[in-house]
Amino acid sequence: MTDTPPVGGQPAAPTPEPSVGLPPGPVDAPEGPPARLWDRMRDDPQYAPEHLALEAVRRLGPEAAQWAARVRAEQPGASADVLADQAARKFVNLARLSGAVSGAAGLPGAVIDVGVLAWTQARMVLHIAAAYDVDPLHGDRATDLLVLQRVHKVAESARLALGVAAGRERADALFGLGGQRPLGRVMLQLGIRLAQMAGVRAAKRMVAKVIPGAAIVLGTWANSSATKDLAKRSRVLYRSRGVAVPEPRRR
């Protein structure tokens, strides 16, 4: 399925090349946000979700497209709903394991944990999009991520925020902006924004527990519950947009 660019302004990010013609081999996708993304989010914590969404489409979109092509070849009779369910189960299980991946205590550990969870959830959304034949490499997927993860209520505000974040990326690359504020305040703001993106309802309670020496671990229940809810929203969205793969005929 081909997406059309947003109307009434520039796309938030350049539209990636379509997934047709991708090499058959698996793409090496990072299990958590890459170091460059962590640096970008730390330098611009207010727009951390937007930076994560843009990088997820760039880094994880090819993996999702190749996964969909591979499982369709391996399971030619499977419907799009079946493939989406397979993706959801895989990443809900990964989300259960993402809490405390850093092994660090206090605020730094909490920030890393919610960042890995948000990255895992973005990976799942892109796989579900691919299951419904919606191009996971298209720039509009970053907008979808922010709306589905309830960072923004509507697509238009998400596109505007993505445009700001993309502009800040370019400015930072040219002029080396960022790193001007106290690290503790930056980490707290970053943790709150990533917890919001990951759908952790207990974000306020979690932040309240951030005291010197206190270990912060996101519970496996909170992780899997938030990720299951996101999977349901993603299936509803992409089922309505995608090209349905018919169920096999019963003899």
Coordinates of C-alpha atoms in Angstrom, one line a residue:
M1 CA 0.0 0.0 0.0
T2 CA 1.3 3.4 -0.9
D3 CA 1.0 6.4 1.5
T4 CA 0.5 9.9 0.4
P5 CA 2.5 12.7 2.0
P6 CA 0.7 14.9 4.5
V7 CA -1.3 17.8 3.1
G8 CA -0.7 21.4 4.1
G9 CA 3.0 21.3 4.9
Q10 CA 6.2 19.5 4.5
P11 CA 6.5 15.9 5.7
A12 CA 8.0 15.5 9.1
A13 CA 10.7 13.4 7.7
P14 CA 11.8 12.4 4.2
T15 CA 9.9 9.5 2.8
P16 CA 12.1 6.4 2.8
E17 CA 12.5 4.2 -0.2
P18 CA 9.7 1.7 -0.6
S19 CA 10.4 -1.8 0.8
V20 CA 10.2 -3.5 -2.6
G21 CA 13.5 -5.0 -3.6
L22 CA 14.9 -5.3 0.0
P23 CA 17.5 -8.0 0.3
P24 CA 16.1 -11.3 1.6
G25 CA 18.5 -11.5 4.5
P26 CA 17.4 -10.3 8.0
V27 CA 18.2 -6.8 9.0
D28 CA 20.2 -6.3 12.2
A29 CA 17.9 -4.1 14.3
P30 CA 19.1 -2.9 17.7
E31 CA 17.3 -4.4 20.7
G32 CA 17.3 -0.9 22.3
P33 CA 17.8 2.7 21.3
P34 CA 21.2 3.1 19.6
A35 CA 23.8 5.3 21.4
R36 CA 23.4 8.2 18.9
L37 CA 19.6 8.3 19.7
W38 CA 20.3 8.3 23.4
D39 CA 22.6 11.3 22.9
R40 CA 20.0 13.1 20.8
M41 CA 17.2 12.5 23.4
R42 CA 19.4 13.6 26.2
D43 CA 20.3 16.8 24.4
D44 CA 16.6 17.5 23.5
P45 CA 14.5 15.6 26.1
Q46 CA 11.3 17.7 25.4
Y47 CA 11.2 16.0 21.9
A48 CA 12.5 12.6 23.0
P49 CA 9.4 10.7 21.7
E50 CA 9.6 12.4 18.3
H51 CA 13.3 11.6 18.0
L52 CA 12.7 8.0 18.9
A53 CA 9.8 7.7 16.4
L54 CA 11.9 9.1 13.6
E55 CA 14.9 6.9 14.3
A56 CA 12.6 3.8 14.8
V57 CA 11.2 4.1 11.3
R58 CA 14.7 4.6 9.9
R59 CA 16.3 1.7 11.8
L60 CA 13.4 -0.7 12.4
G61 CA 11.3 -0.3 9.3
P62 CA 13.5 -2.4 7.1
E63 CA 13.5 -5.3 9.6
A64 CA 9.7 -5.2 9.8
A65 CA 9.3 -5.2 6.0
Q66 CA 11.7 -8.2 5.7
W67 CA 9.9 -10.0 8.5
A68 CA 6.6 -9.6 6.8
A69 CA 7.9 -10.8 3.4
R70 CA 9.6 -13.8 5.1
V71 CA 6.5 -15.0 7.1
R72 CA 4.2 -14.6 4.1
A73 CA 6.5 -16.9 2.1
E74 CA 6.7 -19.4 5.0
Q75 CA 2.9 -19.2 5.7
P76 CA 1.2 -18.5 2.4
G77 CA -2.2 -19.2 3.8
A78 CA -2.0 -17.0 6.8
S79 CA -4.2 -13.9 7.1
A80 CA -2.9 -10.4 8.0
D81 CA -4.7 -10.8 11.4
V82 CA -2.7 -14.0 12.1
L83 CA 0.6 -12.3 11.2
A84 CA -0.2 -9.3 13.3
D85 CA -1.1 -11.5 16.3
Q86 CA 2.3 -13.3 15.9
A87 CA 4.1 -10.0 16.0
A88 CA 2.1 -8.8 19.0
R89 CA 2.8 -11.9 21.0
K90 CA 6.6 -11.7 20.2
F91 CA 7.0 -8.1 21.3
V92 CA 4.7 -8.4 24.3
N93 CA 7.0 -11.1 25.5
L94 CA 10.0 -8.9 24.9
A95 CA 8.4 -6.1 26.7
R96 CA 8.0 -8.3 29.8
L97 CA 11.8 -8.7 29.8
S98 CA 12.6 -5.0 29.1
G99 CA 12.3 -3.8 32.7
A100 CA 15.6 -3.4 34.5
V101 CA 17.6 -4.3 31.4
S102 CA 20.2 -1.8 32.4
G103 CA 20.9 -3.3 35.8
A104 CA 21.4 0.3 37.0
A105 CA 19.7 1.8 40.0
G106 CA 17.8 5.1 40.5
L107 CA 16.9 7.5 37.8
P108 CA 19.5 6.4 35.1
G109 CA 18.2 2.9 35.3
A110 CA 14.6 4.0 35.1
V111 CA 15.3 6.1 32.0
I112 CA 17.1 3.3 30.2
D113 CA 14.3 0.9 31.1
V114 CA 11.5 3.0 29.7
G115 CA 13.6 3.9 26.7
V116 CA 14.1 0.2 25.8
L117 CA 10.3 -0.4 26.4
A118 CA 9.3 2.5 24.1
W119 CA 11.7 1.2 21.4
T120 CA 10.4 -2.4 21.7
Q121 CA 6.8 -1.0 21.4
A122 CA 7.8 1.0 18.3
R123 CA 9.3 -2.1 16.8
M124 CA 6.0 -4.0 17.4
V125 CA 3.9 -1.3 15.8
L126 CA 6.0 -1.3 12.6
H127 CA 5.8 -5.1 12.4
I128 CA 2.0 -4.9 12.8
A129 CA 1.9 -2.3 10.0
A130 CA 3.9 -4.6 7.8
A131 CA 1.5 -7.5 8.6
Y132 CA -1.3 -5.5 7.1
D133 CA 0.8 -4.5 4.0
V134 CA 1.2 -0.9 5.2
D135 CA 4.8 0.2 4.4
P136 CA 6.8 0.3 7.7
L137 CA 9.5 2.5 6.0
H138 CA 7.2 5.3 5.1
G139 CA 7.7 8.6 7.1
D140 CA 4.1 8.6 8.1
R141 CA 4.8 5.7 10.4
A142 CA 6.5 8.1 12.8
T143 CA 3.3 10.1 13.0
D144 CA 1.4 6.8 13.6
L145 CA 3.7 5.9 16.4
L146 CA 3.2 9.1 18.3
V147 CA -0.6 8.9 18.0
L148 CA -0.8 5.3 18.8
Q149 CA 1.5 5.7 21.8
R150 CA -0.7 8.7 22.8
V151 CA 2.1 11.2 22.8
H152 CA -0.1 13.3 20.6
K153 CA -3.9 13.1 20.2
V154 CA -4.1 13.8 16.5
A155 CA -1.9 13.2 13.5
E156 CA -1.5 16.9 12.7
S157 CA 0.1 17.9 16.0
A158 CA 2.3 14.8 15.8
R159 CA 3.5 15.9 12.3
L160 CA 4.3 19.4 13.5
A161 CA 6.3 18.0 16.5
L162 CA 8.2 15.7 14.2
G163 CA 9.0 18.6 12.0
V164 CA 10.4 20.5 15.0
A165 CA 12.4 17.5 16.1
A166 CA 13.8 16.9 12.7
G167 CA 14.8 20.5 12.5
R168 CA 16.5 20.3 15.9
E169 CA 18.4 17.2 14.7
R170 CA 19.8 19.2 11.7
A171 CA 20.6 22.2 13.9
D172 CA 22.4 20.0 16.5
A173 CA 24.5 18.4 13.7
L174 CA 25.5 21.8 12.4
F175 CA 26.0 23.8 15.6
G176 CA 26.4 21.2 18.4
L177 CA 23.5 22.4 20.4
G178 CA 22.3 20.7 23.6
G179 CA 24.0 19.7 26.8
Q180 CA 23.4 23.1 28.4
R181 CA 21.2 22.1 31.3
P182 CA 21.9 20.2 34.5
L183 CA 22.1 16.5 33.8
G184 CA 19.7 15.5 36.7
R185 CA 16.9 17.7 35.4
V186 CA 17.5 16.5 31.9
M187 CA 17.3 12.9 32.9
L188 CA 14.1 13.4 34.9
Q189 CA 12.4 15.1 31.9
L190 CA 13.6 12.5 29.6
G191 CA 12.3 9.7 31.8
I192 CA 8.9 11.3 32.1
R193 CA 8.6 11.8 28.3
L194 CA 9.7 8.2 27.5
A195 CA 7.4 6.8 30.2
Q196 CA 4.5 8.7 28.6
M197 CA 5.4 7.2 25.2
A198 CA 5.7 3.7 26.6
G199 CA 2.2 4.0 28.1
V200 CA 3.3 3.4 31.7
R201 CA 0.3 4.4 33.7
A202 CA 2.3 4.4 36.9
A203 CA 4.8 7.0 35.5
K204 CA 4.1 9.5 38.3
R205 CA 4.4 6.9 41.0
M206 CA 7.6 5.6 39.4
V207 CA 9.1 9.1 39.3
A208 CA 8.1 9.8 42.9
K209 CA 10.3 6.8 43.9
V210 CA 13.4 8.3 42.3
I211 CA 15.5 9.0 45.4
P212 CA 19.2 8.6 45.8
G213 CA 20.1 4.9 46.0
A214 CA 16.6 3.6 45.1
A215 CA 16.3 1.0 42.4
I216 CA 13.6 1.6 39.8
V217 CA 12.3 -1.5 38.0
L218 CA 9.3 -1.4 35.7
G219 CA 7.1 -4.3 36.6
T220 CA 6.6 -7.0 34.0
W221 CA 2.8 -6.6 34.4
A222 CA 3.0 -2.9 33.6
N223 CA 5.2 -3.4 30.6
S224 CA 3.1 -6.2 29.1
S225 CA -0.3 -4.5 29.8
A226 CA 0.8 -1.3 28.2
T227 CA 2.2 -3.2 25.2
K228 CA -0.9 -5.3 24.8
D229 CA -3.1 -2.2 24.7
L230 CA -0.8 -0.6 22.1
A231 CA -1.0 -3.8 20.0
K232 CA -4.8 -3.6 20.0
R233 CA -4.8 0.0 18.9
S234 CA -2.3 -0.8 16.2
R235 CA -4.3 -3.7 14.8
V236 CA -7.4 -1.5 14.6
L237 CA -5.6 1.2 12.8
Y238 CA -3.7 -0.9 10.2
R239 CA -6.5 -3.3 9.6
S240 CA -8.5 -0.4 8.3
R241 CA -5.6 0.8 6.1
G242 CA -4.0 -2.3 4.8
V243 CA -4.5 -4.7 2.0
A244 CA -6.2 -7.7 3.5
V245 CA -4.7 -11.2 3.0
P246 CA -7.6 -13.5 2.5
E247 CA -8.2 -16.5 4.7
P248 CA -7.6 -19.9 3.0
R249 CA -10.7 -21.6 1.5
R250 CA -12.1 -24.4 3.5
R251 CA -12.7 -27.6 1.5

